[in-house]
mmCIF file of C-alpha atoms in Angstrom:
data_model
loop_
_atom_site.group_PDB
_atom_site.id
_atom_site.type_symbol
_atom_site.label_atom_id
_atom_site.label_comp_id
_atom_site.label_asym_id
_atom_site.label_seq_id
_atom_site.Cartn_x
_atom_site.Cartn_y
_atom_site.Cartn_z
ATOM 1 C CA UNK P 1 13.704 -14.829 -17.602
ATOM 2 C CA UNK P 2 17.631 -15.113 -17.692
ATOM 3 C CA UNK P 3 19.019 -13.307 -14.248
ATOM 4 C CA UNK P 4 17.029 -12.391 -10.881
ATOM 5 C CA UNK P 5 15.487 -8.959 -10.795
ATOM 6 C CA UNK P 6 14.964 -6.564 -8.041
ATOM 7 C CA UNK P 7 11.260 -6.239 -7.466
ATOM 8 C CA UNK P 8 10.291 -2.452 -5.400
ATOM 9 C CA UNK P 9 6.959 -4.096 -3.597
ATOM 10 C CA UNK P 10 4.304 -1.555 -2.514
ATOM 11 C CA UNK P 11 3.289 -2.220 1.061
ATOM 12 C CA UNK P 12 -0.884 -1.155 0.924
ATOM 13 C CA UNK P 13 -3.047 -3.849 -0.866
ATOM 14 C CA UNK P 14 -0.103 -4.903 -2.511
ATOM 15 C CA UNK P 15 1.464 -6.481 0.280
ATOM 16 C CA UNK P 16 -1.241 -6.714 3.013
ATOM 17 C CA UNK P 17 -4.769 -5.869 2.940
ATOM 18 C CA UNK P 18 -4.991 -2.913 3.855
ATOM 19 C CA UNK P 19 -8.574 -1.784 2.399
ATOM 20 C CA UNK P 20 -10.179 -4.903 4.586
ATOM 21 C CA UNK P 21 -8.138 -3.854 7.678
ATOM 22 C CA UNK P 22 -9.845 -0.385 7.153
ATOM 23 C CA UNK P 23 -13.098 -1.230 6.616
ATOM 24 C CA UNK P 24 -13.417 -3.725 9.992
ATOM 25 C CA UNK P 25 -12.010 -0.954 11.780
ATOM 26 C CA UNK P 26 -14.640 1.658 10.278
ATOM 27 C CA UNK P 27 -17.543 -0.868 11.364
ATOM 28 C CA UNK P 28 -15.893 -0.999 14.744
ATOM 29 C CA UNK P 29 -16.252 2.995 14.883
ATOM 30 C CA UNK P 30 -19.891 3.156 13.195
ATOM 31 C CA UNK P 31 -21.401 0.565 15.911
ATOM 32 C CA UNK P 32 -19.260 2.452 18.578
ATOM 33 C CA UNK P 33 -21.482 5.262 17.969
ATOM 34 C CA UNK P 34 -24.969 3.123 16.952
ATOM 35 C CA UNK P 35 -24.602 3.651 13.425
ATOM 36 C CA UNK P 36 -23.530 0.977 11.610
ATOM 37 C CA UNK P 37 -24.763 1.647 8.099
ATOM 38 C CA UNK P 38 -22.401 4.974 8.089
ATOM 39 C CA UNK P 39 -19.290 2.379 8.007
ATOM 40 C CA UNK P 40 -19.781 2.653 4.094
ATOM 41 C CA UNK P 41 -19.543 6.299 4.172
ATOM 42 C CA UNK P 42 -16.162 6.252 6.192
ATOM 43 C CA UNK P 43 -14.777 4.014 3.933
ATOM 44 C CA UNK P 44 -15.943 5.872 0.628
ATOM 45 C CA UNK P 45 -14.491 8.634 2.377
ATOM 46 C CA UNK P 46 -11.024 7.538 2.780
ATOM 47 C CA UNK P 47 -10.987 7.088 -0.777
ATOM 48 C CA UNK P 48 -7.793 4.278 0.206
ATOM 49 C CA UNK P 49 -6.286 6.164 2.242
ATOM 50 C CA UNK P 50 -5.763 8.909 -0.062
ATOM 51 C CA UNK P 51 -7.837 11.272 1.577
ATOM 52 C CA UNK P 52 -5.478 13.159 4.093
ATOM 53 C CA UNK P 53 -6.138 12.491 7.952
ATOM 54 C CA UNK P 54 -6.834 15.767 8.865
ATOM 55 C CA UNK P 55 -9.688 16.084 6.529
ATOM 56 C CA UNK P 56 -10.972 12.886 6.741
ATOM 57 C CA UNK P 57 -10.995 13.030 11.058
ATOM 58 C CA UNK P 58 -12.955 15.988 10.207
ATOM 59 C CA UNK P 59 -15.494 14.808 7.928
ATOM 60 C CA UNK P 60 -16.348 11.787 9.970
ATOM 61 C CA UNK P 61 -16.796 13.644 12.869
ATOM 62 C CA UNK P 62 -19.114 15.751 10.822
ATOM 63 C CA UNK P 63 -20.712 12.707 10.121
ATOM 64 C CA UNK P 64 -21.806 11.539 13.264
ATOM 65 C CA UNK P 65 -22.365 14.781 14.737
ATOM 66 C CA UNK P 66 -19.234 15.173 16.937
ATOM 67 C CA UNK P 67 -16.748 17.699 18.449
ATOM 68 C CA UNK P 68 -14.975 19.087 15.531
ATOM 69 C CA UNK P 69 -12.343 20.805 17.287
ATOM 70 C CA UNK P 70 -8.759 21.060 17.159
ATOM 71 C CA UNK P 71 -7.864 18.672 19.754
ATOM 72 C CA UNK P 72 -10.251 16.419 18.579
ATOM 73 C CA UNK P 73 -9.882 16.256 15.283
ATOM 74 C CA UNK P 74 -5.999 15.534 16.192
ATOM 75 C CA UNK P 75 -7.210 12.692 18.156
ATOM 76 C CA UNK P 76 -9.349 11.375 15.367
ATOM 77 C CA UNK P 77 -6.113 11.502 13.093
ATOM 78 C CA UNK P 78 -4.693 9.373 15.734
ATOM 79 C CA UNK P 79 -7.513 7.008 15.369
ATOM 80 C CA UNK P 80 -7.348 6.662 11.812
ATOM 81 C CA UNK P 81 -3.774 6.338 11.478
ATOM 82 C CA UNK P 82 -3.077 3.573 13.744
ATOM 83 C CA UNK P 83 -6.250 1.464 14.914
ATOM 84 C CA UNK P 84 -6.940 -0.042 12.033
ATOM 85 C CA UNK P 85 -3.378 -1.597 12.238
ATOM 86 C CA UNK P 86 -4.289 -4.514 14.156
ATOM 87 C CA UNK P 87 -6.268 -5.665 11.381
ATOM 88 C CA UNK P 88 -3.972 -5.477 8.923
ATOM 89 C CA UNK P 89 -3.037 -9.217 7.438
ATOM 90 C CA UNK P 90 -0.501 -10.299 4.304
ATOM 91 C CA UNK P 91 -2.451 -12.041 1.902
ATOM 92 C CA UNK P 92 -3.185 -15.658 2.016
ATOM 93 C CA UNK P 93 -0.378 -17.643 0.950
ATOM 94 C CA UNK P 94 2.069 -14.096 0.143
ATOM 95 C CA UNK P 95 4.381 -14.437 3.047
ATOM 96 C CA UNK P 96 5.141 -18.115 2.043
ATOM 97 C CA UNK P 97 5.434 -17.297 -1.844
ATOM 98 C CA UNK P 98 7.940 -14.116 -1.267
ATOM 99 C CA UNK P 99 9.934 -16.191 1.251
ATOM 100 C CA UNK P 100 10.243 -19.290 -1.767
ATOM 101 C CA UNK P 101 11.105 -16.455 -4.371
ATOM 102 C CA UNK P 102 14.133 -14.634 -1.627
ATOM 103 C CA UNK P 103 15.847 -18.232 -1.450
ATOM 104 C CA UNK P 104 15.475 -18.463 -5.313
ATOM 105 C CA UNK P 105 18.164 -15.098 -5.128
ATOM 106 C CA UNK P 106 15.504 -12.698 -6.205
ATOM 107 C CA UNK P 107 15.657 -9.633 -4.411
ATOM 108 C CA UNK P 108 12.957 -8.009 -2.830
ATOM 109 C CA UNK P 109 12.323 -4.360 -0.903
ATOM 110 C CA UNK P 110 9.441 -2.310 -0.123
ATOM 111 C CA UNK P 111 8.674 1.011 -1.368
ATOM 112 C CA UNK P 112 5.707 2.635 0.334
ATOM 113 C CA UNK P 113 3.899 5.743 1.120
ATOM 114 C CA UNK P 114 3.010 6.949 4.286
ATOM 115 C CA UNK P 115 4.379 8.045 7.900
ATOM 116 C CA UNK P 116 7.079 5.627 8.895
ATOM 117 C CA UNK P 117 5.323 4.878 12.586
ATOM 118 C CA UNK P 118 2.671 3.559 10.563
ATOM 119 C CA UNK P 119 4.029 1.769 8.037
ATOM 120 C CA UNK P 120 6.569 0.566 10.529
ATOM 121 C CA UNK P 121 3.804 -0.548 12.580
ATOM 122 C CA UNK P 122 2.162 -2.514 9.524
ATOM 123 C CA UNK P 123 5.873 -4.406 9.414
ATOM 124 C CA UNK P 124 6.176 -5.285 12.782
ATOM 125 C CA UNK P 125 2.496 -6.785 12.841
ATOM 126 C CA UNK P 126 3.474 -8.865 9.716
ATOM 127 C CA UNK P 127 7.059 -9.628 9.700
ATOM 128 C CA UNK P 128 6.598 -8.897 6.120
ATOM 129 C CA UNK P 129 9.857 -7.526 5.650
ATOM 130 C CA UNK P 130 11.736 -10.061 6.967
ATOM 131 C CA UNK P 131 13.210 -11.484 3.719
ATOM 132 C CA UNK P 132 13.391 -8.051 2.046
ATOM 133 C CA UNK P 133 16.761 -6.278 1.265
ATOM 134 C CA UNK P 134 15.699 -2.530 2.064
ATOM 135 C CA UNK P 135 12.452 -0.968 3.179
ATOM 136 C CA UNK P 136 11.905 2.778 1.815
ATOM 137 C CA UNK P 137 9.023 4.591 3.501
ATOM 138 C CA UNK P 138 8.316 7.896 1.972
ATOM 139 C CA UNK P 139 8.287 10.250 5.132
ATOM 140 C CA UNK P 140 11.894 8.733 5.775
ATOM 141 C CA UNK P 141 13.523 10.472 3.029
ATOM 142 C CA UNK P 142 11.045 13.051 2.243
ATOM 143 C CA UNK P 143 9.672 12.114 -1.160
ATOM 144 C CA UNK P 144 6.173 10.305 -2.196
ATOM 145 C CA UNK P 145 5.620 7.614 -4.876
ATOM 146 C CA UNK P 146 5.086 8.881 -7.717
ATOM 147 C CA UNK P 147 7.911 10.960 -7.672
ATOM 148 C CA UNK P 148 10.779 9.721 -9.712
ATOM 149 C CA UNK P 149 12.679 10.601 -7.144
ATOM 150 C CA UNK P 150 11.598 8.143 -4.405
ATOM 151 C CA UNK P 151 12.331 5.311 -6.990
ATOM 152 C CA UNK P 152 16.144 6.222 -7.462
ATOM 153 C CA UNK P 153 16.663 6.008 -3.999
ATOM 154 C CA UNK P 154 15.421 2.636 -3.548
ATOM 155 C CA UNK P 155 17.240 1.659 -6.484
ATOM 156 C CA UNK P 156 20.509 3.295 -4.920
ATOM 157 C CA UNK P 157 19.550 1.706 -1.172
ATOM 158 C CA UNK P 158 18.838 -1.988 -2.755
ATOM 159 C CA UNK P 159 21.891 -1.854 -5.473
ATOM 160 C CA UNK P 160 19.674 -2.090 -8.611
ATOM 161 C CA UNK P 161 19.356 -0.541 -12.186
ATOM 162 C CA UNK P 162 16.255 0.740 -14.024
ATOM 163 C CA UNK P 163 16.608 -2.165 -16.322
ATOM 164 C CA UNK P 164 16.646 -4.732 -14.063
ATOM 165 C CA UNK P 165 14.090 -3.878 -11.664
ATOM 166 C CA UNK P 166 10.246 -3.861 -11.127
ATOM 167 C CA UNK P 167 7.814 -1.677 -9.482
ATOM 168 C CA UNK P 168 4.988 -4.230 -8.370
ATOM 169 C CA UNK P 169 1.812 -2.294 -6.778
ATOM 170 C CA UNK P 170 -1.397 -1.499 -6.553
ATOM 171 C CA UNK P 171 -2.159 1.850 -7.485
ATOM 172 C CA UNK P 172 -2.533 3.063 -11.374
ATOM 173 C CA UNK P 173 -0.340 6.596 -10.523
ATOM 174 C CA UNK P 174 1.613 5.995 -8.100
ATOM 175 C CA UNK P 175 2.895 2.596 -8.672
ATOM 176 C CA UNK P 176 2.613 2.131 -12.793
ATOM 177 C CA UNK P 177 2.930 5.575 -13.908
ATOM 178 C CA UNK P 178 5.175 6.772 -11.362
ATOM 179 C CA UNK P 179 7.772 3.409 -11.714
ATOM 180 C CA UNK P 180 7.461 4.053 -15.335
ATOM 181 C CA UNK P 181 8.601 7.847 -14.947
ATOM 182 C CA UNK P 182 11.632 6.345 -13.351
ATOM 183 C CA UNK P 183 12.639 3.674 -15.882
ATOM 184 C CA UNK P 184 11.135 0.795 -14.201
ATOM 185 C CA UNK P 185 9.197 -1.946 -15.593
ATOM 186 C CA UNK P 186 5.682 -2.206 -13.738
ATOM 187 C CA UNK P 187 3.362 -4.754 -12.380
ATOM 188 C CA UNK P 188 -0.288 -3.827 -11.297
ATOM 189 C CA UNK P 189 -2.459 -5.838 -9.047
ATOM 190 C CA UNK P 190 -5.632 -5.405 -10.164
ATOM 191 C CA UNK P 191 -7.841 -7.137 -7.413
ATOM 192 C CA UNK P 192 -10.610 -7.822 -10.094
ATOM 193 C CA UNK P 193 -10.658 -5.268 -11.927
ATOM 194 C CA UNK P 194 -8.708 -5.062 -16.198
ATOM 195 C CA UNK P 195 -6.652 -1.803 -16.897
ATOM 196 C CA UNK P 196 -8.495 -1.465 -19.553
ATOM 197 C CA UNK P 197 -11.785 -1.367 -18.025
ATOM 198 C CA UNK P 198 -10.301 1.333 -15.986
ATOM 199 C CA UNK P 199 -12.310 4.437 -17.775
ATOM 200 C CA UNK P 200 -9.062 5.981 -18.921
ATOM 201 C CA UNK P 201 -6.254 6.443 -21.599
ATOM 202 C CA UNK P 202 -3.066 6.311 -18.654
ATOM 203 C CA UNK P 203 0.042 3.591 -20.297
ATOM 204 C CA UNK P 204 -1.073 -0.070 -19.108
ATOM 205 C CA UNK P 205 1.513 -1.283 -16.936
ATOM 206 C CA UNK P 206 4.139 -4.023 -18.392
ATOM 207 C CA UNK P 207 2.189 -6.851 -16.638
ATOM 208 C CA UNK P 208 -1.257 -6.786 -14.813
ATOM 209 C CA UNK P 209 -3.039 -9.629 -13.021
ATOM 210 C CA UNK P 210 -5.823 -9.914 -10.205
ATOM 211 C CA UNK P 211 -3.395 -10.802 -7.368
ATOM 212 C CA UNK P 212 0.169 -9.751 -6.069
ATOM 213 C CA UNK P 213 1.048 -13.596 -6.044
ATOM 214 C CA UNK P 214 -0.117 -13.957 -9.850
ATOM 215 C CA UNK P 215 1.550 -10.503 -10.911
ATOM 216 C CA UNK P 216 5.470 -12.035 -9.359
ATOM 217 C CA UNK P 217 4.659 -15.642 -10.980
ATOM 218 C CA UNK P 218 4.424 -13.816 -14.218
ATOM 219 C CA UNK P 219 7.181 -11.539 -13.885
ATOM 220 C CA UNK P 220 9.274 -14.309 -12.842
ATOM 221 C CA UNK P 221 8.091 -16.309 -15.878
ATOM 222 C CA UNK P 222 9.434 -14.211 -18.573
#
């Protein structure tokens, strides 16, 4: 393709693997408490991290039979929010491939969900945004992915234009239909599975492969 585009890069099994880092950490919890075959339940229960904290804490505790009050359930949030952090790992060979396509003049940012003490933490771990031009969590400016709004402030923060610009992630709604909403070409990682063996009728994205390194190779191929 003629020109460098600006490429919006979801952070969550886009960027680093955050569905493995979740899972070690649920199999840490489940033989904390002698019951390692529940580790399946927690993570069917986070539904990737879409299941809010509050009710998840809950339902785990439920689970394995523990205090389900306030103050512990607020604890349990605490749990689930941050431990699983120091598992969390770019994917092999990513770092290396985004730092090759930032010398090339493409520009990069990240556009993720989630509390910014989090997400932040995620970054420091990683160093994953080192080479990006702008990093726009959405508790930091109080809009969520899909909303179109989110998108035109990263395009206003990172100097970009619907036309020029991709939103490269991992999830069908808020990454391909919600970049679409805003005008942006999109770019799913599909981690084995085909849009079209998806089970729905939602717009494919513009692009689609099984890995976040594939999905920029092809963007940056046409």
């Amino acid at each position: 393709m003629t020109g460098r585009p600006l490429l919006l890069l979801d952070l969550d099994n886009t960027l680093v693997d955050r569905a493995g880092a979740f899972a070690q950490w649920a199999g840490l919890f489940a033989a904390e408490h002698g019951r390692e075959d529940d580790a399946a339940f927690i993570v069917a229960a986070d539904r990737n991290g879409h299941t809010p904290r509050p009710v998840l804490a809950a339902t785990v505790l439920g689970r394995f039979g523990l205090d389900t009050d306030p103050a512990t359930v607020e604890r349990m949030v605490d749990r689930l929010l941050y431990e699983h952090v120091d598992f969390v790992e770019v994917y092999d060979g990513l770092a290396e491939h985004l730092e090759v396509l930032a010398d090339d003049g493409v520009r990069l940012a990240i556009l993720s969900n989630g509390p910014v003490e989090q997400q932040g933490r995620k970054l420091r771990r990683t160093g994953i945004d080192r080479r990006m031009v702008d990093t726009v969590i959405s508790e930091g400016v109080g809009v969520k992915k899909p909303d179109e709004r989110i998108f035109r402030i990263a395009l206003e923060r990172a100097g970009g234009d619907p036309a020029g610009t991709w939103m490269v992630g991992d999830d069908p709604v808020n990454d391909v239909a919600g970049g679409r909403a805003a005008g942006l070409r999109t770019a799913w990682v599909g981690h084995g599975t085909v849009w079209s063996e998806r089970g729905d009728a939602a717009a494919p994205p513009t692009l689609e492969a099984a890995t976040t390194r594939e999905v920029l190779d092809l963007i940056l191929d046409r």
